[in-house]
Each structure stands twice: as C-alpha cells, then as structure tokens.
PDB file of C-alpha atoms in Angstrom:
ATOM      1  CA  MET A   1       1.208  27.256 -19.299  1.00  0.00           C
ATOM      2  CA  PRO A   2       4.939  26.889 -18.579  1.00  0.00           C
ATOM      3  CA  LYS A   3       7.396  27.698 -21.314  1.00  0.00           C
ATOM      4  CA  ARG A   4       8.808  24.785 -23.290  1.00  0.00           C
ATOM      5  CA  THR A   5      12.165  23.579 -21.977  1.00  0.00           C
ATOM      6  CA  SER A   6      14.892  21.480 -23.577  1.00  0.00           C
ATOM      7  CA  LYS A   7      14.213  17.749 -23.614  1.00  0.00           C
ATOM      8  CA  ALA A   8      17.458  16.712 -25.249  1.00  0.00           C
ATOM      9  CA  ARG A   9      20.045  16.883 -22.460  1.00  0.00           C
ATOM     10  CA  THR A  10      21.494  13.572 -21.285  1.00  0.00           C
ATOM     11  CA  PRO A  11      19.580  12.254 -18.259  1.00  0.00           C
ATOM     12  CA  ILE A  12      21.307  10.958 -15.158  1.00  0.00           C
ATOM     13  CA  LEU A  13      20.403   7.637 -13.562  1.00  0.00           C
ATOM     14  CA  VAL A  14      19.891   7.084  -9.816  1.00  0.00           C
ATOM     15  CA  ILE A  15      19.464   3.346  -9.356  1.00  0.00           C
ATOM     16  CA  GLY A  16      19.856   0.716  -6.659  1.00  0.00           C
ATOM     17  CA  PRO A  17      17.989  -1.281  -4.026  1.00  0.00           C
ATOM     18  CA  CYS A  18      15.723   0.461  -1.554  1.00  0.00           C
ATOM     19  CA  VAL A  19      17.815  -0.462   1.480  1.00  0.00           C
ATOM     20  CA  LEU A  20      21.266  -1.948   1.959  1.00  0.00           C
ATOM     21  CA  GLU A  21      21.150  -5.635   2.804  1.00  0.00           C
ATOM     22  CA  SER A  22      24.776  -6.774   2.350  1.00  0.00           C
ATOM     23  CA  PRO A  23      27.940  -5.603   0.575  1.00  0.00           C
ATOM     24  CA  ALA A  24      27.690  -8.574  -1.816  1.00  0.00           C
ATOM     25  CA  LEU A  25      24.149  -7.749  -2.936  1.00  0.00           C
ATOM     26  CA  ALA A  26      24.955  -4.054  -3.255  1.00  0.00           C
ATOM     27  CA  LEU A  27      27.947  -4.873  -5.459  1.00  0.00           C
ATOM     28  CA  LYS A  28      25.927  -7.249  -7.631  1.00  0.00           C
ATOM     29  CA  ILE A  29      23.372  -4.560  -8.376  1.00  0.00           C
ATOM     30  CA  ALA A  30      25.956  -1.775  -8.720  1.00  0.00           C
ATOM     31  CA  LYS A  31      27.991  -3.718 -11.287  1.00  0.00           C
ATOM     32  CA  ARG A  32      24.875  -4.169 -13.423  1.00  0.00           C
ATOM     33  CA  VAL A  33      24.055  -0.465 -13.108  1.00  0.00           C
ATOM     34  CA  LYS A  34      27.630   0.441 -14.041  1.00  0.00           C
ATOM     35  CA  ALA A  35      27.529  -1.753 -17.162  1.00  0.00           C
ATOM     36  CA  LEU A  36      24.203  -0.259 -18.280  1.00  0.00           C
ATOM     37  CA  SER A  37      25.449   3.268 -17.604  1.00  0.00           C
ATOM     38  CA  GLU A  38      28.405   2.665 -19.878  1.00  0.00           C
ATOM     39  CA  GLU A  39      26.241   1.016 -22.556  1.00  0.00           C
ATOM     40  CA  LEU A  40      23.732   3.870 -22.647  1.00  0.00           C
ATOM     41  CA  GLY A  41      26.219   6.678 -22.146  1.00  0.00           C
ATOM     42  CA  TRP A  42      24.112   7.996 -19.265  1.00  0.00           C
ATOM     43  CA  PRO A  43      25.918   8.862 -15.997  1.00  0.00           C
ATOM     44  CA  ALA A  44      24.684   6.936 -12.965  1.00  0.00           C
ATOM     45  CA  TYR A  45      24.629   7.116  -9.184  1.00  0.00           C
ATOM     46  CA  PHE A  46      24.253   3.993  -7.062  1.00  0.00           C
ATOM     47  CA  LYS A  47      21.466   4.551  -4.545  1.00  0.00           C
ATOM     48  CA  ALA A  48      20.731   2.556  -1.402  1.00  0.00           C
ATOM     49  CA  SER A  49      19.542   3.654   2.026  1.00  0.00           C
ATOM     50  CA  TYR A  50      21.623   2.882   5.105  1.00  0.00           C
ATOM     51  CA  ASP A  51      18.540   3.499   7.249  1.00  0.00           C
ATOM     52  CA  LYS A  52      14.852   3.517   6.335  1.00  0.00           C
ATOM     53  CA  ALA A  53      13.689   5.849   9.061  1.00  0.00           C
ATOM     54  CA  ASN A  54      10.099   6.233   7.828  1.00  0.00           C
ATOM     55  CA  ARG A  55       8.842   2.643   7.729  1.00  0.00           C
ATOM     56  CA  THR A  56       5.135   1.998   8.269  1.00  0.00           C
ATOM     57  CA  SER A  57       5.612  -0.408  11.162  1.00  0.00           C
ATOM     58  CA  LEU A  58       7.959  -0.408  14.157  1.00  0.00           C
ATOM     59  CA  ALA A  59       8.653  -4.060  13.340  1.00  0.00           C
ATOM     60  CA  SER A  60       9.889  -3.295   9.810  1.00  0.00           C
ATOM     61  CA  GLY A  61      13.577  -3.699   9.025  1.00  0.00           C
ATOM     62  CA  ARG A  62      15.508  -0.461   8.616  1.00  0.00           C
ATOM     63  CA  GLY A  63      18.913  -1.430   7.241  1.00  0.00           C
ATOM     64  CA  PRO A  64      22.438  -1.666   8.676  1.00  0.00           C
ATOM     65  CA  GLY A  65      22.584   1.860  10.111  1.00  0.00           C
ATOM     66  CA  ILE A  66      24.733   4.817   9.209  1.00  0.00           C
ATOM     67  CA  GLU A  67      28.205   3.566  10.171  1.00  0.00           C
ATOM     68  CA  LYS A  68      28.046   0.145   8.541  1.00  0.00           C
ATOM     69  CA  GLY A  69      25.928   1.462   5.668  1.00  0.00           C
ATOM     70  CA  LEU A  70      28.437   4.161   4.733  1.00  0.00           C
ATOM     71  CA  GLU A  71      31.213   1.560   4.829  1.00  0.00           C
ATOM     72  CA  TRP A  72      29.268  -0.639   2.401  1.00  0.00           C
ATOM     73  CA  LEU A  73      28.556   2.289   0.108  1.00  0.00           C
ATOM     74  CA  GLN A  74      32.250   3.160   0.052  1.00  0.00           C
ATOM     75  CA  ILE A  75      33.003  -0.424  -0.987  1.00  0.00           C
ATOM     76  CA  VAL A  76      30.589  -0.019  -3.898  1.00  0.00           C
ATOM     77  CA  ARG A  77      32.237   3.212  -4.997  1.00  0.00           C
ATOM     78  CA  ASP A  78      35.755   1.810  -4.630  1.00  0.00           C
ATOM     79  CA  GLN A  79      35.001  -1.351  -6.599  1.00  0.00           C
ATOM     80  CA  THR A  80      32.740   0.049  -9.335  1.00  0.00           C
ATOM     81  CA  GLY A  81      33.674   3.699  -9.629  1.00  0.00           C
ATOM     82  CA  LEU A  82      30.016   4.710  -9.337  1.00  0.00           C
ATOM     83  CA  PRO A  83      29.236   7.788  -7.245  1.00  0.00           C
ATOM     84  CA  ILE A  84      26.933   7.011  -4.316  1.00  0.00           C
ATOM     85  CA  THR A  85      23.825   8.471  -2.739  1.00  0.00           C
ATOM     86  CA  SER A  86      21.629   7.718   0.270  1.00  0.00           C
ATOM     87  CA  ASP A  87      18.909   9.325   2.384  1.00  0.00           C
ATOM     88  CA  VAL A  88      20.106  11.632   5.156  1.00  0.00           C
ATOM     89  CA  HIS A  89      17.517  12.225   7.851  1.00  0.00           C
ATOM     90  CA  SER A  90      18.969  14.761  10.292  1.00  0.00           C
ATOM     91  CA  VAL A  91      21.486  17.567  10.737  1.00  0.00           C
ATOM     92  CA  GLU A  92      23.435  15.266  13.054  1.00  0.00           C
ATOM     93  CA  GLU A  93      23.715  12.594  10.348  1.00  0.00           C
ATOM     94  CA  MET A  94      24.844  15.160   7.793  1.00  0.00           C
ATOM     95  CA  SER A  95      28.249  15.656   9.418  1.00  0.00           C
ATOM     96  CA  GLN A  96      28.922  11.926   9.102  1.00  0.00           C
ATOM     97  CA  ALA A  97      27.268  11.153   5.755  1.00  0.00           C
ATOM     98  CA  GLY A  98      28.086  14.398   3.950  1.00  0.00           C
ATOM     99  CA  PRO A  99      31.823  13.748   3.520  1.00  0.00           C
ATOM    100  CA  VAL A 100      31.153  10.218   2.166  1.00  0.00           C
ATOM    101  CA  LEU A 101      28.205  10.632  -0.196  1.00  0.00           C
ATOM    102  CA  ASP A 102      28.498  12.168  -3.660  1.00  0.00           C
ATOM    103  CA  LEU A 103      24.817  13.091  -3.801  1.00  0.00           C
ATOM    104  CA  ILE A 104      22.824  13.787  -0.655  1.00  0.00           C
ATOM    105  CA  GLN A 105      19.177  12.742  -0.807  1.00  0.00           C
ATOM    106  CA  ILE A 106      16.554  14.488   1.314  1.00  0.00           C
ATOM    107  CA  PRO A 107      13.521  12.260   2.017  1.00  0.00           C
ATOM    108  CA  ALA A 108      10.095  13.462   0.888  1.00  0.00           C
ATOM    109  CA  PHE A 109       8.637  13.826   4.366  1.00  0.00           C
ATOM    110  CA  LEU A 110      11.616  16.010   5.365  1.00  0.00           C
ATOM    111  CA  CYS A 111      11.779  18.158   2.229  1.00  0.00           C
ATOM    112  CA  ARG A 112      10.710  21.341   4.043  1.00  0.00           C
ATOM    113  CA  GLN A 113      13.043  20.937   7.031  1.00  0.00           C
ATOM    114  CA  THR A 114      15.028  24.159   6.834  1.00  0.00           C
ATOM    115  CA  ASP A 115      17.961  23.138   9.031  1.00  0.00           C
ATOM    116  CA  LEU A 116      18.367  19.869   7.147  1.00  0.00           C
ATOM    117  CA  LEU A 117      18.428  21.625   3.755  1.00  0.00           C
ATOM    118  CA  ILE A 118      20.928  24.198   5.014  1.00  0.00           C
ATOM    119  CA  ALA A 119      23.166  21.445   6.397  1.00  0.00           C
ATOM    120  CA  ALA A 120      22.988  19.572   3.089  1.00  0.00           C
ATOM    121  CA  ALA A 121      23.915  22.696   1.139  1.00  0.00           C
ATOM    122  CA  LYS A 122      26.869  23.418   3.418  1.00  0.00           C
ATOM    123  CA  THR A 123      28.464  20.043   2.658  1.00  0.00           C
ATOM    124  CA  GLY A 124      29.308  21.349  -0.808  1.00  0.00           C
ATOM    125  CA  LYS A 125      27.873  18.185  -2.355  1.00  0.00           C
ATOM    126  CA  ALA A 126      25.097  17.859  -4.904  1.00  0.00           C
ATOM    127  CA  VAL A 127      21.657  17.509  -3.297  1.00  0.00           C
ATOM    128  CA  SER A 128      18.507  15.739  -4.486  1.00  0.00           C
ATOM    129  CA  VAL A 129      15.270  16.653  -2.729  1.00  0.00           C
ATOM    130  CA  LYS A 130      12.325  14.292  -2.901  1.00  0.00           C
ATOM    131  CA  LYS A 131       9.269  16.468  -3.570  1.00  0.00           C
ATOM    132  CA  GLY A 132       6.841  15.778  -0.747  1.00  0.00           C
ATOM    133  CA  GLN A 133       3.625  13.962  -1.616  1.00  0.00           C
ATOM    134  CA  PHE A 134       1.818  17.004  -0.211  1.00  0.00           C
ATOM    135  CA  LEU A 135       3.458  19.669  -2.417  1.00  0.00           C
ATOM    136  CA  ALA A 136       2.278  21.388  -5.588  1.00  0.00           C
ATOM    137  CA  PRO A 137       4.879  22.002  -8.310  1.00  0.00           C
ATOM    138  CA  GLY A 138       5.188  25.676  -7.395  1.00  0.00           C
ATOM    139  CA  ASP A 139       5.911  24.765  -3.783  1.00  0.00           C
ATOM    140  CA  VAL A 140       9.420  23.532  -4.616  1.00  0.00           C
ATOM    141  CA  ASP A 141      10.699  27.074  -5.253  1.00  0.00           C
ATOM    142  CA  PRO A 142      11.135  27.831  -1.535  1.00  0.00           C
ATOM    143  CA  LEU A 143      12.971  24.515  -1.052  1.00  0.00           C
ATOM    144  CA  ALA A 144      15.386  25.370  -3.835  1.00  0.00           C
ATOM    145  CA  LYS A 145      15.949  28.852  -2.442  1.00  0.00           C
ATOM    146  CA  LYS A 146      16.878  27.413   0.936  1.00  0.00           C
ATOM    147  CA  LEU A 147      19.563  25.355  -0.806  1.00  0.00           C
ATOM    148  CA  THR A 148      20.926  28.037  -3.102  1.00  0.00           C
ATOM    149  CA  ALA A 149      20.929  30.712  -0.394  1.00  0.00           C
ATOM    150  CA  SER A 150      23.021  28.326   1.716  1.00  0.00           C
ATOM    151  CA  GLY A 151      25.615  27.776  -1.004  1.00  0.00           C
ATOM    152  CA  CYS A 152      24.303  24.752  -2.930  1.00  0.00           C
ATOM    153  CA  LYS A 153      25.114  25.064  -6.624  1.00  0.00           C
ATOM    154  CA  ASP A 154      24.002  21.612  -7.775  1.00  0.00           C
ATOM    155  CA  TYR A 155      20.566  20.244  -6.879  1.00  0.00           C
ATOM    156  CA  PHE A 156      17.721  18.160  -8.293  1.00  0.00           C
ATOM    157  CA  ILE A 157      14.031  17.917  -7.437  1.00  0.00           C
ATOM    158  CA  ILE A 158      12.712  14.348  -7.498  1.00  0.00           C
ATOM    159  CA  GLU A 159       9.064  13.873  -8.462  1.00  0.00           C
ATOM    160  CA  ARG A 160       7.629  10.829  -6.700  1.00  0.00           C
ATOM    161  CA  GLY A 161       3.899  11.355  -6.977  1.00  0.00           C
ATOM    162  CA  THR A 162       1.264  13.286  -5.059  1.00  0.00           C
ATOM    163  CA  THR A 163      -1.153  11.899  -2.480  1.00  0.00           C
ATOM    164  CA  PHE A 164      -4.438  11.007  -4.157  1.00  0.00           C
ATOM    165  CA  GLY A 165      -6.980   9.991  -1.548  1.00  0.00           C
ATOM    166  CA  TYR A 166      -5.972   7.180   0.791  1.00  0.00           C
ATOM    167  CA  ASN A 167      -3.161   4.698   0.033  1.00  0.00           C
ATOM    168  CA  ASN A 168      -2.561   6.026  -3.463  1.00  0.00           C
ATOM    169  CA  LEU A 169      -0.267   8.360  -5.389  1.00  0.00           C
ATOM    170  CA  VAL A 170      -0.564   9.932  -8.815  1.00  0.00           C
ATOM    171  CA  VAL A 171       2.044  11.599 -11.027  1.00  0.00           C
ATOM    172  CA  ASP A 172       0.787  14.725 -12.755  1.00  0.00           C
ATOM    173  CA  MET A 173       2.964  14.938 -15.874  1.00  0.00           C
ATOM    174  CA  ARG A 174       2.269  18.659 -16.050  1.00  0.00           C
ATOM    175  CA  SER A 175       4.295  19.102 -12.864  1.00  0.00           C
ATOM    176  CA  LEU A 176       7.464  17.966 -14.645  1.00  0.00           C
ATOM    177  CA  ALA A 177       7.157  20.756 -17.204  1.00  0.00           C
ATOM    178  CA  MET A 178       6.135  23.282 -14.562  1.00  0.00           C
ATOM    179  CA  MET A 179       9.118  22.624 -12.321  1.00  0.00           C
ATOM    180  CA  ARG A 180      11.568  22.614 -15.230  1.00  0.00           C
ATOM    181  CA  ALA A 181      10.092  25.899 -16.470  1.00  0.00           C
ATOM    182  CA  GLN A 182      10.835  27.351 -13.035  1.00  0.00           C
ATOM    183  CA  GLY A 183      14.491  26.487 -13.636  1.00  0.00           C
ATOM    184  CA  HIS A 184      14.733  23.279 -11.619  1.00  0.00           C
ATOM    185  CA  ARG A 185      16.342  20.066 -12.822  1.00  0.00           C
ATOM    186  CA  VAL A 186      13.784  17.301 -12.315  1.00  0.00           C
ATOM    187  CA  ILE A 187      14.230  13.569 -11.767  1.00  0.00           C
ATOM    188  CA  ILE A 188      11.304  11.162 -12.091  1.00  0.00           C
ATOM    189  CA  ASP A 189      11.091   8.516  -9.387  1.00  0.00           C
ATOM    190  CA  GLY A 190       9.387   5.745 -11.303  1.00  0.00           C
ATOM    191  CA  THR A 191       9.234   3.203  -8.514  1.00  0.00           C
ATOM    192  CA  HIS A 192       8.096   5.232  -5.491  1.00  0.00           C
ATOM    193  CA  SER A 193       5.483   6.855  -7.710  1.00  0.00           C
ATOM    194  CA  VAL A 194       3.643   3.518  -7.871  1.00  0.00           C
ATOM    195  CA  GLN A 195       3.632   2.978  -4.106  1.00  0.00           C
ATOM    196  CA  ARG A 196       0.441   2.377  -2.194  1.00  0.00           C
ATOM    197  CA  PRO A 197       1.483   3.959   1.127  1.00  0.00           C
ATOM    198  CA  GLY A 198       0.282   1.860   4.043  1.00  0.00           C
ATOM    199  CA  GLY A 199      -1.739  -0.133   1.531  1.00  0.00           C
ATOM    200  CA  MET A 200      -0.911  -3.480   3.145  1.00  0.00           C
ATOM    201  CA  GLY A 201      -1.901  -2.452   6.647  1.00  0.00           C
ATOM    202  CA  GLY A 202       1.451  -2.811   8.399  1.00  0.00           C
ATOM    203  CA  SER A 203       3.517  -2.026   5.297  1.00  0.00           C
ATOM    204  CA  THR A 204       3.508  -0.165   2.005  1.00  0.00           C
ATOM    205  CA  GLY A 205       2.249  -1.897  -1.112  1.00  0.00           C
ATOM    206  CA  GLY A 206       2.695  -0.946  -4.739  1.00  0.00           C
ATOM    207  CA  ASP A 207       2.256  -1.655  -8.428  1.00  0.00           C
ATOM    208  CA  GLY A 208       5.778  -2.333  -9.642  1.00  0.00           C
ATOM    209  CA  GLU A 209       4.614  -3.414 -13.084  1.00  0.00           C
ATOM    210  CA  LEU A 210       3.495   0.181 -13.684  1.00  0.00           C
ATOM    211  CA  ALA A 211       6.862   1.752 -12.831  1.00  0.00           C
ATOM    212  CA  PRO A 212       8.153   1.460 -16.431  1.00  0.00           C
ATOM    213  CA  VAL A 213       4.921   3.050 -17.692  1.00  0.00           C
ATOM    214  CA  ILE A 214       5.313   6.104 -15.441  1.00  0.00           C
ATOM    215  CA  THR A 215       8.981   6.405 -16.328  1.00  0.00           C
ATOM    216  CA  ARG A 216       8.453   6.137 -20.085  1.00  0.00           C
ATOM    217  CA  ALA A 217       5.820   8.876 -19.947  1.00  0.00           C
ATOM    218  CA  ALA A 218       8.114  11.117 -17.900  1.00  0.00           C
ATOM    219  CA  VAL A 219      11.042  10.702 -20.293  1.00  0.00           C
ATOM    220  CA  ALA A 220       8.727  11.608 -23.176  1.00  0.00           C
ATOM    221  CA  ALA A 221       7.557  14.656 -21.213  1.00  0.00           C
ATOM    222  CA  GLY A 222      11.159  15.723 -20.621  1.00  0.00           C
ATOM    223  CA  VAL A 223      13.124  15.069 -17.422  1.00  0.00           C
ATOM    224  CA  ASP A 224      16.730  15.479 -16.342  1.00  0.00           C
ATOM    225  CA  GLY A 225      17.069  12.158 -14.584  1.00  0.00           C
ATOM    226  CA  ILE A 226      15.542   8.784 -13.779  1.00  0.00           C
ATOM    227  CA  PHE A 227      15.323   7.239 -10.320  1.00  0.00           C
ATOM    228  CA  LEU A 228      14.532   3.527 -10.119  1.00  0.00           C
ATOM    229  CA  GLU A 229      14.833   0.920  -7.403  1.00  0.00           C
ATOM    230  CA  THR A 230      15.791  -2.592  -8.424  1.00  0.00           C
ATOM    231  CA  HIS A 231      16.535  -5.946  -6.821  1.00  0.00           C
ATOM    232  CA  PRO A 232      17.327  -9.482  -8.064  1.00  0.00           C
ATOM    233  CA  ASP A 233      14.256 -10.771  -6.208  1.00  0.00           C
ATOM    234  CA  PRO A 234      12.053  -7.801  -5.232  1.00  0.00           C
ATOM    235  CA  LEU A 235       9.632  -9.786  -3.107  1.00  0.00           C
ATOM    236  CA  THR A 236      12.468 -10.719  -0.732  1.00  0.00           C
ATOM    237  CA  SER A 237      13.542  -7.099  -0.269  1.00  0.00           C
ATOM    238  CA  PRO A 238      13.024  -5.794   3.284  1.00  0.00           C
ATOM    239  CA  SER A 239      11.558  -2.572   1.896  1.00  0.00           C
ATOM    240  CA  ASP A 240       9.454  -1.497  -1.105  1.00  0.00           C
ATOM    241  CA  GLY A 241       9.730  -4.795  -2.951  1.00  0.00           C
ATOM    242  CA  ALA A 242       6.252  -4.365  -4.422  1.00  0.00           C
ATOM    243  CA  ASN A 243       7.364  -1.244  -6.305  1.00  0.00           C
ATOM    244  CA  MET A 244      10.710  -2.419  -7.647  1.00  0.00           C
ATOM    245  CA  ILE A 245      11.857  -3.406 -11.103  1.00  0.00           C
ATOM    246  CA  PRO A 246      13.446  -6.878 -11.119  1.00  0.00           C
ATOM    247  CA  LEU A 247      17.155  -6.601 -11.889  1.00  0.00           C
ATOM    248  CA  LYS A 248      16.778  -8.941 -14.885  1.00  0.00           C
ATOM    249  CA  ASP A 249      14.261  -6.513 -16.422  1.00  0.00           C
ATOM    250  CA  LEU A 250      16.341  -3.383 -15.858  1.00  0.00           C
ATOM    251  CA  PRO A 251      18.256  -3.532 -19.179  1.00  0.00           C
ATOM    252  CA  LYS A 252      15.034  -3.698 -21.211  1.00  0.00           C
ATOM    253  CA  VAL A 253      13.479  -0.824 -19.254  1.00  0.00           C
ATOM    254  CA  LEU A 254      16.503   1.448 -19.652  1.00  0.00           C
ATOM    255  CA  ARG A 255      16.981   0.636 -23.333  1.00  0.00           C
ATOM    256  CA  GLN A 256      13.358   1.593 -23.989  1.00  0.00           C
ATOM    257  CA  LEU A 257      13.907   4.871 -22.136  1.00  0.00           C
ATOM    258  CA  LYS A 258      16.984   5.545 -24.246  1.00  0.00           C
ATOM    259  CA  LYS A 259      14.967   5.099 -27.453  1.00  0.00           C
ATOM    260  CA  ILE A 260      12.257   7.462 -26.216  1.00  0.00           C
ATOM    261  CA  HIS A 261      14.809  10.068 -25.206  1.00  0.00           C
ATOM    262  CA  GLU A 262      16.536   9.832 -28.583  1.00  0.00           C
ATOM    263  CA  ALA A 263      13.217  10.190 -30.401  1.00  0.00           C
ATOM    264  CA  ILE A 264      12.457  13.387 -28.479  1.00  0.00           C
ATOM    265  CA  ALA A 265      15.948  14.717 -29.075  1.00  0.00           C
ATOM    266  CA  ASN A 266      15.721  14.028 -32.817  1.00  0.00           C
ATOM    267  CA  GLU A 267      12.351  15.751 -32.980  1.00  0.00           C
ATOM    268  CA  LYS A 268      13.962  18.990 -31.789  1.00  0.00           C
ATOM    269  CA  LYS A 269      16.655  18.966 -34.492  1.00  0.00           C
TER     270      LYS A 269
END
C-alpha cells in the first residue's frame, strides 16, 4: 500500500477544446477558463491541439496544423494571459513548438518514445506526459527518469484510464495514490478517461456525462491537477465531442471540485 500523500495543495487546471477550430472559438473558451481560474484561485493552462495525429479514421479532421495552430495559441496567450499547452508528436515538431508552448504535452501512445521525451526535456519547459492506456502505475517511473535525466525539472503524469477489454477504459483510483507515492505529480484527465476508443466504428465514442463523476472521485482521492476538454457545442466538435463537458456546465463542475478539494484539505487540519 503506498504511503499517504498530501491532498491539500492547490490543483492546476488544464482546460480547452480537443482541437483548434478557429481563433475566435479558442478565445471564447479561453476567456471562460481564465475567469473561472481567477474565481477559484486555481492556476490554469489553456489546452488545444494544433494537430490530432492519432485519429481513428484517415477521413477525420486533424486541426489547422502546427504553424497556424501555434499562431492561434499565441493569440490566446496574448489576449488572456493564460499559459498554453498542446500535443507535440515528434522530435522535429519540438524545435518549433517548444519555444512557443508553456507546457509540452506528450500523447499517450507516444509516452515511451525516448527521443521525444529527451527533446521535450531539453526545451526547458514543463512537460505533461499522458500515461499510456497500456501502462501500470509503476511503469511511469522510467518515463519520469528519462525526463529528469535529460534536464526536466517540472513534469506531470496525466492519468487518462487503462484499456479494459475492447472499446473501453477504466480509471483505477488506486493508481493516483500509487503514482503520487512514487513522487510524481498526477493530473486526472476526466474527459479522455470516459472515451470509448474506436467505439463508433470510424471514430471514438464516449460517455461525457460521466466525466464529472470520474473527476470528482479523483479530486477526493488526491490529485495535483485536473484536465478537462470543453466546447460550447460538443457534438459539433471535430474531435472527442462525445467525451466533452459543455462550456455552459463547466462552472458548476469546477465549483463542485473546489468544494471537494476544500473538504479534503480541511480534514487534514
């Protein structure tokens, strides 16, 4: 059984749409995230992918690409003051995205790619690694060592569920405590954890209504951050709409998480 770790530190938020669609939509979502960050007193990153390189179907939309996407993300940062993060898929991309992003996100299917982790560490930026759906909690130690041995001083492990049979994921709440006991800062990905990978044949399905449930349980268990994808109209999103929290519901979800976190913190006093 892992040793008990602190549950009282202020969580960070990583929130945004799955993929960039337009500067206007990105700004609309980012301004709401900024306002909620200030209300809650929880620091936030704006997250959106410039390229979804792991879509189920070749016909699926992937986003604006790295050049235009980084320009749009810079607009968000300039106009809201929020730090920005996005998926980086290759060593070649790292030289272009690394100087722009404040937090570099490593996709789950690439979490063991040694050269990619080394390149991320060498940017000097904070790094968040999506824990692969195929990894046990103890398997993240080697990932972290690749980062720290390459100079990374600021990293997070993002829990996004483990493959459970076909087209399904499950979050083992024990893994959150296990990884934190190993010394890792852990973020719960509430929306990707309710994916049904490939569950719609040519695309990924999901149970977005369960995302708040997973996230509430994780905050009660003790996590260092919360990752959520949101959209004004999730079903029109080009990617992962079935998993998302509608933007209008985001304030309620985050305020509930704040109350749970405060209750845990007060329990420790």
